[in-house]
Amino acid sequence: MHFRPCIDIHNGKVKQIVGGSLTDEQDFAKENYVSKQNAAWYARLYQSNGLRGGHIIQLNSTDSPYYQATKEQALEALRAYPGGLQAGGGIAPENAEEYLNAGASHVIVTSYVFREGCIYYENLRRMVNTVGKERLVLDLSCRKRDGAYYIVTDRWQRFTKVQVTEALLSELSGYCDEFLVHAVDVEGKASGIEEELAVLLGGWQGIPVTYAGGVGTMEDVRRLKKLGKDRLDVTIGSALSLFGGCIPYQDVVYLQ
């Protein structure tokens, strides 16, 4: 297990939010923490500690009045740490090269591929043809419904019909380099991990998977490591001291 850092940007500011509260209406989100530092500051910090493979997530829709401010923060962070961070949020073939040219190691995609409740394989293949499998991360962020986990899109607001299963992971792994999975129902709550999801993800053996959501203590990290059979990397947001939480940043920098 390795620690994957994050930079979440909403309304032009680095924030930690309650994931399930995010809505495009008036660009609202329940905030846990709003940083006084910009995204580039966090990028340089992660670079100084040799942390790679973290993700920048833009939480505004492309038609939001805040989108340009959020995008500029993301691009500045990528330029500050070339090759060290992944970029997601509104990524499509038309703009992916801009993020890669700014320094992103990978681009992260959800809504462009999972549309109208289904997997749009034409879009997925187009994305692969544009950036290459080795530079694509698929975000399989999900919420639980009727006892199963389903991928959600459009900044976690819309359910798809696509259920997260080992078979799905195996199928989609042929198109990407990594998976990023936010457990949206506990995202930003620091209330404990989604244990069933951790077991599901840890039971699959394939490309790297990063789990995000609900980590509130180092015991949660150890629980994730055990349930995920030490196959999952972890992102910690609101619970991290960098974002006003109780887990010291230095305790996870060299997490193994």
mmCIF file of C-alpha atoms in Angstrom:
data_model
loop_
_atom_site.group_PDB
_atom_site.id
_atom_site.type_symbol
_atom_site.label_atom_id
_atom_site.label_comp_id
_atom_site.label_asym_id
_atom_site.label_seq_id
_atom_site.Cartn_x
_atom_site.Cartn_y
_atom_site.Cartn_z
ATOM 1 C CA MET A 1 0.000 0.000 0.000
ATOM 2 C CA HIS A 2 1.176 3.492 -0.894
ATOM 3 C CA PHE A 3 -0.240 6.895 -0.071
ATOM 4 C CA ARG A 4 -1.543 8.781 -3.093
ATOM 5 C CA PRO A 5 -1.961 12.496 -2.380
ATOM 6 C CA CYS A 6 -4.855 14.564 -3.681
ATOM 7 C CA ILE A 7 -5.669 18.124 -4.679
ATOM 8 C CA ASP A 8 -9.426 18.722 -4.954
ATOM 9 C CA ILE A 9 -10.359 22.056 -6.523
ATOM 10 C CA HIS A 10 -13.821 23.615 -6.309
ATOM 11 C CA ASN A 11 -14.822 27.166 -7.217
ATOM 12 C CA GLY A 12 -11.173 27.994 -7.851
ATOM 13 C CA LYS A 13 -9.953 26.930 -4.404
ATOM 14 C CA VAL A 14 -8.339 23.832 -2.929
ATOM 15 C CA LYS A 15 -10.959 22.228 -0.714
ATOM 16 C CA GLN A 16 -12.069 19.092 1.020
ATOM 17 C CA ILE A 17 -15.807 18.552 0.692
ATOM 18 C CA VAL A 18 -18.447 15.995 1.580
ATOM 19 C CA GLY A 19 -18.606 14.185 -1.750
ATOM 20 C CA GLY A 20 -22.277 13.315 -1.631
ATOM 21 C CA SER A 21 -23.210 16.967 -1.091
ATOM 22 C CA LEU A 22 -21.774 18.182 -4.402
ATOM 23 C CA THR A 23 -24.289 19.694 -6.786
ATOM 24 C CA ASP A 24 -24.046 21.772 -9.944
ATOM 25 C CA GLU A 25 -26.877 23.980 -8.698
ATOM 26 C CA GLN A 26 -25.171 27.200 -7.583
ATOM 27 C CA ASP A 27 -21.911 25.185 -7.483
ATOM 28 C CA PHE A 28 -22.709 24.045 -3.954
ATOM 29 C CA ALA A 29 -20.775 21.629 -1.799
ATOM 30 C CA LYS A 30 -20.633 21.130 1.957
ATOM 31 C CA GLU A 31 -17.103 22.177 2.859
ATOM 32 C CA ASN A 32 -14.860 20.480 5.389
ATOM 33 C CA TYR A 33 -11.836 22.632 4.646
ATOM 34 C CA VAL A 34 -10.927 25.529 2.373
ATOM 35 C CA SER A 35 -7.194 26.028 2.003
ATOM 36 C CA LYS A 36 -5.389 29.349 2.047
ATOM 37 C CA GLN A 37 -2.769 27.766 -0.206
ATOM 38 C CA ASN A 38 -3.139 27.311 -3.935
ATOM 39 C CA ALA A 39 -2.933 24.024 -5.802
ATOM 40 C CA ALA A 40 0.667 24.606 -6.906
ATOM 41 C CA TRP A 41 1.759 24.862 -3.251
ATOM 42 C CA TYR A 42 0.433 21.346 -2.600
ATOM 43 C CA ALA A 43 2.032 20.056 -5.805
ATOM 44 C CA ARG A 44 5.441 21.354 -4.750
ATOM 45 C CA LEU A 45 5.001 19.831 -1.283
ATOM 46 C CA TYR A 46 4.185 16.419 -2.742
ATOM 47 C CA GLN A 47 7.154 16.732 -5.079
ATOM 48 C CA SER A 48 9.477 17.569 -2.178
ATOM 49 C CA ASN A 49 8.401 14.342 -0.461
ATOM 50 C CA GLY A 50 8.776 12.241 -3.597
ATOM 51 C CA LEU A 51 5.076 11.373 -3.729
ATOM 52 C CA ARG A 52 3.909 10.340 -7.186
ATOM 53 C CA GLY A 53 0.621 9.223 -8.681
ATOM 54 C CA GLY A 54 -1.603 11.608 -6.753
ATOM 55 C CA HIS A 55 -4.646 13.114 -8.409
ATOM 56 C CA ILE A 56 -5.968 16.575 -9.084
ATOM 57 C CA ILE A 57 -9.758 16.602 -9.353
ATOM 58 C CA GLN A 58 -11.641 19.592 -10.765
ATOM 59 C CA LEU A 59 -15.041 19.623 -9.111
ATOM 60 C CA ASN A 60 -16.796 22.219 -11.253
ATOM 61 C CA SER A 61 -18.674 21.432 -14.442
ATOM 62 C CA THR A 62 -17.314 22.897 -17.653
ATOM 63 C CA ASP A 63 -20.246 25.319 -17.877
ATOM 64 C CA SER A 64 -19.767 26.630 -14.329
ATOM 65 C CA PRO A 65 -18.741 30.287 -13.955
ATOM 66 C CA TYR A 66 -15.960 28.985 -11.670
ATOM 67 C CA TYR A 67 -14.628 26.456 -14.177
ATOM 68 C CA GLN A 68 -11.834 28.597 -15.617
ATOM 69 C CA ALA A 69 -10.515 29.508 -12.164
ATOM 70 C CA THR A 70 -10.587 25.849 -11.157
ATOM 71 C CA LYS A 71 -8.889 24.793 -14.382
ATOM 72 C CA GLU A 72 -6.110 27.348 -13.999
ATOM 73 C CA GLN A 73 -5.408 26.095 -10.483
ATOM 74 C CA ALA A 74 -5.128 22.558 -11.868
ATOM 75 C CA LEU A 75 -2.799 23.576 -14.686
ATOM 76 C CA GLU A 76 -0.562 25.538 -12.327
ATOM 77 C CA ALA A 77 -0.241 22.494 -10.072
ATOM 78 C CA LEU A 78 0.673 20.276 -13.027
ATOM 79 C CA ARG A 79 3.319 22.748 -14.154
ATOM 80 C CA ALA A 80 4.708 22.866 -10.622
ATOM 81 C CA TYR A 81 5.216 19.084 -10.515
ATOM 82 C CA PRO A 82 5.665 17.772 -14.064
ATOM 83 C CA GLY A 83 5.013 14.062 -14.366
ATOM 84 C CA GLY A 84 4.044 13.639 -10.728
ATOM 85 C CA LEU A 85 0.281 14.090 -10.711
ATOM 86 C CA GLN A 86 -2.803 12.901 -12.554
ATOM 87 C CA ALA A 87 -5.598 15.255 -13.656
ATOM 88 C CA GLY A 88 -9.334 14.651 -13.757
ATOM 89 C CA GLY A 89 -12.599 16.513 -14.061
ATOM 90 C CA GLY A 90 -14.179 17.297 -17.426
ATOM 91 C CA ILE A 91 -11.474 15.464 -19.376
ATOM 92 C CA ALA A 92 -12.248 14.473 -22.973
ATOM 93 C CA PRO A 93 -10.172 13.850 -26.114
ATOM 94 C CA GLU A 94 -10.568 17.495 -27.071
ATOM 95 C CA ASN A 95 -8.742 18.808 -23.986
ATOM 96 C CA ALA A 96 -6.704 15.855 -22.703
ATOM 97 C CA GLU A 97 -3.512 16.915 -24.466
ATOM 98 C CA GLU A 98 -3.620 20.292 -22.718
ATOM 99 C CA TYR A 99 -3.341 18.597 -19.328
ATOM 100 C CA LEU A 100 -0.681 16.146 -20.492
ATOM 101 C CA ASN A 101 1.339 18.970 -22.020
ATOM 102 C CA ALA A 102 1.039 20.909 -18.749
ATOM 103 C CA GLY A 103 2.674 18.008 -16.918
ATOM 104 C CA ALA A 104 0.003 15.437 -16.045
ATOM 105 C CA SER A 105 1.345 11.889 -15.948
ATOM 106 C CA HIS A 106 -2.176 10.582 -16.671
ATOM 107 C CA VAL A 107 -5.651 11.935 -17.304
ATOM 108 C CA ILE A 108 -8.590 10.613 -15.290
ATOM 109 C CA VAL A 109 -11.953 10.025 -16.947
ATOM 110 C CA THR A 110 -15.428 9.111 -15.749
ATOM 111 C CA SER A 111 -18.327 10.979 -17.309
ATOM 112 C CA TYR A 112 -16.957 10.965 -20.859
ATOM 113 C CA VAL A 113 -16.913 7.158 -20.828
ATOM 114 C CA PHE A 114 -19.902 6.380 -18.599
ATOM 115 C CA ARG A 115 -22.801 8.220 -20.191
ATOM 116 C CA GLU A 116 -26.574 7.872 -20.038
ATOM 117 C CA GLY A 117 -26.170 5.037 -17.579
ATOM 118 C CA CYS A 118 -23.931 2.874 -19.759
ATOM 119 C CA ILE A 119 -20.349 2.374 -20.892
ATOM 120 C CA TYR A 120 -19.763 4.199 -24.169
ATOM 121 C CA TYR A 121 -17.093 2.009 -25.684
ATOM 122 C CA GLU A 122 -16.740 4.297 -28.669
ATOM 123 C CA ASN A 123 -15.779 7.132 -26.325
ATOM 124 C CA LEU A 124 -13.494 4.841 -24.347
ATOM 125 C CA ARG A 125 -11.661 3.748 -27.490
ATOM 126 C CA ARG A 126 -11.416 7.333 -28.655
ATOM 127 C CA MET A 127 -9.876 8.293 -25.329
ATOM 128 C CA VAL A 128 -7.352 5.471 -25.561
ATOM 129 C CA ASN A 129 -6.494 6.428 -29.135
ATOM 130 C CA THR A 130 -5.924 10.035 -28.050
ATOM 131 C CA VAL A 131 -3.745 9.598 -24.963
ATOM 132 C CA GLY A 132 -2.735 5.928 -24.952
ATOM 133 C CA LYS A 133 -3.709 3.202 -22.491
ATOM 134 C CA GLU A 134 -0.576 3.905 -20.445
ATOM 135 C CA ARG A 135 -1.697 7.477 -19.675
ATOM 136 C CA LEU A 136 -5.357 6.836 -18.906
ATOM 137 C CA VAL A 137 -6.934 6.316 -15.481
ATOM 138 C CA LEU A 138 -10.576 5.284 -15.253
ATOM 139 C CA ASP A 139 -12.431 6.690 -12.271
ATOM 140 C CA LEU A 140 -14.916 4.084 -11.082
ATOM 141 C CA SER A 141 -16.283 6.183 -8.242
ATOM 142 C CA CYS A 142 -19.395 4.506 -6.940
ATOM 143 C CA ARG A 143 -22.309 4.585 -4.542
ATOM 144 C CA LYS A 144 -24.236 1.712 -3.009
ATOM 145 C CA ARG A 145 -27.765 0.954 -4.125
ATOM 146 C CA ASP A 146 -29.796 -2.232 -3.582
ATOM 147 C CA GLY A 147 -26.814 -3.932 -1.986
ATOM 148 C CA ALA A 148 -24.386 -3.319 -4.859
ATOM 149 C CA TYR A 149 -21.950 -0.591 -5.919
ATOM 150 C CA TYR A 150 -22.767 1.350 -9.064
ATOM 151 C CA ILE A 151 -20.589 3.848 -10.885
ATOM 152 C CA VAL A 152 -21.770 7.442 -10.529
ATOM 153 C CA THR A 153 -20.986 10.288 -12.911
ATOM 154 C CA ASP A 154 -21.362 14.041 -13.327
ATOM 155 C CA ARG A 155 -19.474 14.917 -10.187
ATOM 156 C CA TRP A 156 -20.978 11.905 -8.357
ATOM 157 C CA GLN A 157 -24.566 13.078 -8.811
ATOM 158 C CA ARG A 158 -25.914 10.556 -11.331
ATOM 159 C CA PHE A 159 -26.156 6.775 -11.014
ATOM 160 C CA THR A 160 -25.280 4.587 -13.976
ATOM 161 C CA LYS A 161 -26.431 1.029 -14.559
ATOM 162 C CA VAL A 162 -22.820 -0.149 -14.415
ATOM 163 C CA GLN A 163 -22.101 -2.288 -11.365
ATOM 164 C CA VAL A 164 -18.564 -2.506 -9.980
ATOM 165 C CA THR A 165 -17.562 -6.165 -10.097
ATOM 166 C CA GLU A 166 -14.360 -8.123 -10.574
ATOM 167 C CA ALA A 167 -15.515 -8.917 -14.104
ATOM 168 C CA LEU A 168 -15.896 -5.209 -14.869
ATOM 169 C CA LEU A 169 -12.433 -4.466 -13.504
ATOM 170 C CA SER A 170 -10.946 -7.193 -15.672
ATOM 171 C CA GLU A 171 -12.771 -5.956 -18.752
ATOM 172 C CA LEU A 172 -11.882 -2.280 -18.352
ATOM 173 C CA SER A 173 -8.281 -2.927 -17.332
ATOM 174 C CA GLY A 174 -7.544 -3.573 -20.973
ATOM 175 C CA TYR A 175 -8.179 0.091 -21.705
ATOM 176 C CA CYS A 176 -6.330 1.901 -18.908
ATOM 177 C CA ASP A 177 -3.251 1.984 -16.695
ATOM 178 C CA GLU A 178 -4.953 2.385 -13.298
ATOM 179 C CA PHE A 179 -8.300 2.670 -11.553
ATOM 180 C CA LEU A 180 -9.307 5.386 -9.086
ATOM 181 C CA VAL A 181 -12.298 4.510 -6.920
ATOM 182 C CA HIS A 182 -14.003 7.025 -4.657
ATOM 183 C CA ALA A 183 -16.452 5.514 -2.173
ATOM 184 C CA VAL A 184 -18.775 8.459 -2.603
ATOM 185 C CA ASP A 185 -21.209 7.746 0.241
ATOM 186 C CA VAL A 186 -18.397 8.177 2.788
ATOM 187 C CA GLU A 187 -16.244 10.604 0.789
ATOM 188 C CA GLY A 188 -15.245 13.566 2.950
ATOM 189 C CA LYS A 189 -16.870 12.197 6.104
ATOM 190 C CA ALA A 190 -13.793 10.600 7.748
ATOM 191 C CA SER A 191 -16.268 8.143 9.245
ATOM 192 C CA GLY A 192 -14.628 4.883 8.223
ATOM 193 C CA ILE A 193 -14.010 3.093 4.961
ATOM 194 C CA GLU A 194 -16.548 1.213 2.832
ATOM 195 C CA GLU A 195 -15.438 -2.236 3.944
ATOM 196 C CA GLU A 196 -17.459 -4.214 1.399
ATOM 197 C CA LEU A 197 -15.997 -2.141 -1.415
ATOM 198 C CA ALA A 198 -12.482 -2.624 -0.053
ATOM 199 C CA VAL A 199 -12.984 -6.393 -0.010
ATOM 200 C CA LEU A 200 -14.334 -6.334 -3.562
ATOM 201 C CA LEU A 201 -11.440 -4.276 -4.908
ATOM 202 C CA GLY A 202 -8.844 -6.224 -2.939
ATOM 203 C CA GLY A 203 -10.164 -9.518 -4.246
ATOM 204 C CA TRP A 204 -9.242 -8.573 -7.794
ATOM 205 C CA GLN A 205 -5.691 -8.922 -9.070
ATOM 206 C CA GLY A 206 -4.756 -6.641 -11.916
ATOM 207 C CA ILE A 207 -3.621 -3.087 -12.588
ATOM 208 C CA PRO A 208 -3.133 -0.606 -9.696
ATOM 209 C CA VAL A 209 -6.238 0.531 -7.817
ATOM 210 C CA THR A 210 -6.399 3.597 -5.581
ATOM 211 C CA TYR A 211 -9.170 3.724 -2.965
ATOM 212 C CA ALA A 212 -10.509 7.022 -1.634
ATOM 213 C CA GLY A 213 -13.262 7.736 0.865
ATOM 214 C CA GLY A 214 -13.984 7.623 4.564
ATOM 215 C CA VAL A 215 -10.485 7.269 5.999
ATOM 216 C CA GLY A 216 -10.556 9.025 9.357
ATOM 217 C CA THR A 217 -7.790 7.392 11.384
ATOM 218 C CA MET A 218 -4.662 5.336 10.900
ATOM 219 C CA GLU A 219 -6.716 2.353 12.077
ATOM 220 C CA ASP A 220 -8.878 2.871 8.977
ATOM 221 C CA VAL A 221 -5.706 2.754 6.880
ATOM 222 C CA ARG A 222 -4.648 -0.500 8.523
ATOM 223 C CA ARG A 223 -8.167 -1.898 8.034
ATOM 224 C CA LEU A 224 -8.063 -0.990 4.351
ATOM 225 C CA LYS A 225 -4.663 -2.608 3.999
ATOM 226 C CA LYS A 226 -5.973 -5.833 5.523
ATOM 227 C CA LEU A 227 -9.320 -5.992 3.724
ATOM 228 C CA GLY A 228 -7.737 -4.972 0.449
ATOM 229 C CA LYS A 229 -5.079 -7.682 0.834
ATOM 230 C CA ASP A 230 -2.393 -5.015 0.525
ATOM 231 C CA ARG A 231 -3.316 -4.541 -3.127
ATOM 232 C CA LEU A 232 -4.875 -1.073 -2.785
ATOM 233 C CA ASP A 233 -3.240 2.316 -2.592
ATOM 234 C CA VAL A 234 -5.009 4.943 -0.502
ATOM 235 C CA THR A 235 -5.936 8.585 -0.739
ATOM 236 C CA ILE A 236 -6.659 10.542 2.437
ATOM 237 C CA GLY A 237 -8.397 13.900 2.239
ATOM 238 C CA SER A 238 -10.379 15.546 5.010
ATOM 239 C CA ALA A 239 -8.758 13.496 7.770
ATOM 240 C CA LEU A 240 -5.244 14.579 6.797
ATOM 241 C CA SER A 241 -3.505 17.320 8.790
ATOM 242 C CA LEU A 242 -2.831 19.194 5.544
ATOM 243 C CA PHE A 243 -6.577 19.711 5.285
ATOM 244 C CA GLY A 244 -7.390 20.314 8.926
ATOM 245 C CA GLY A 245 -7.691 16.664 9.942
ATOM 246 C CA CYS A 246 -6.114 14.600 12.708
ATOM 247 C CA ILE A 247 -3.857 12.225 10.734
ATOM 248 C CA PRO A 248 -0.353 13.744 10.593
ATOM 249 C CA TYR A 249 0.815 14.134 7.021
ATOM 250 C CA GLN A 250 4.277 12.808 7.881
ATOM 251 C CA ASP A 251 2.729 9.580 9.176
ATOM 252 C CA VAL A 252 1.508 8.626 5.708
ATOM 253 C CA VAL A 253 4.186 10.055 3.413
ATOM 254 C CA TYR A 254 6.214 6.860 3.515
ATOM 255 C CA LEU A 255 3.297 4.504 4.027
ATOM 256 C CA GLN A 256 4.043 0.889 3.050
#
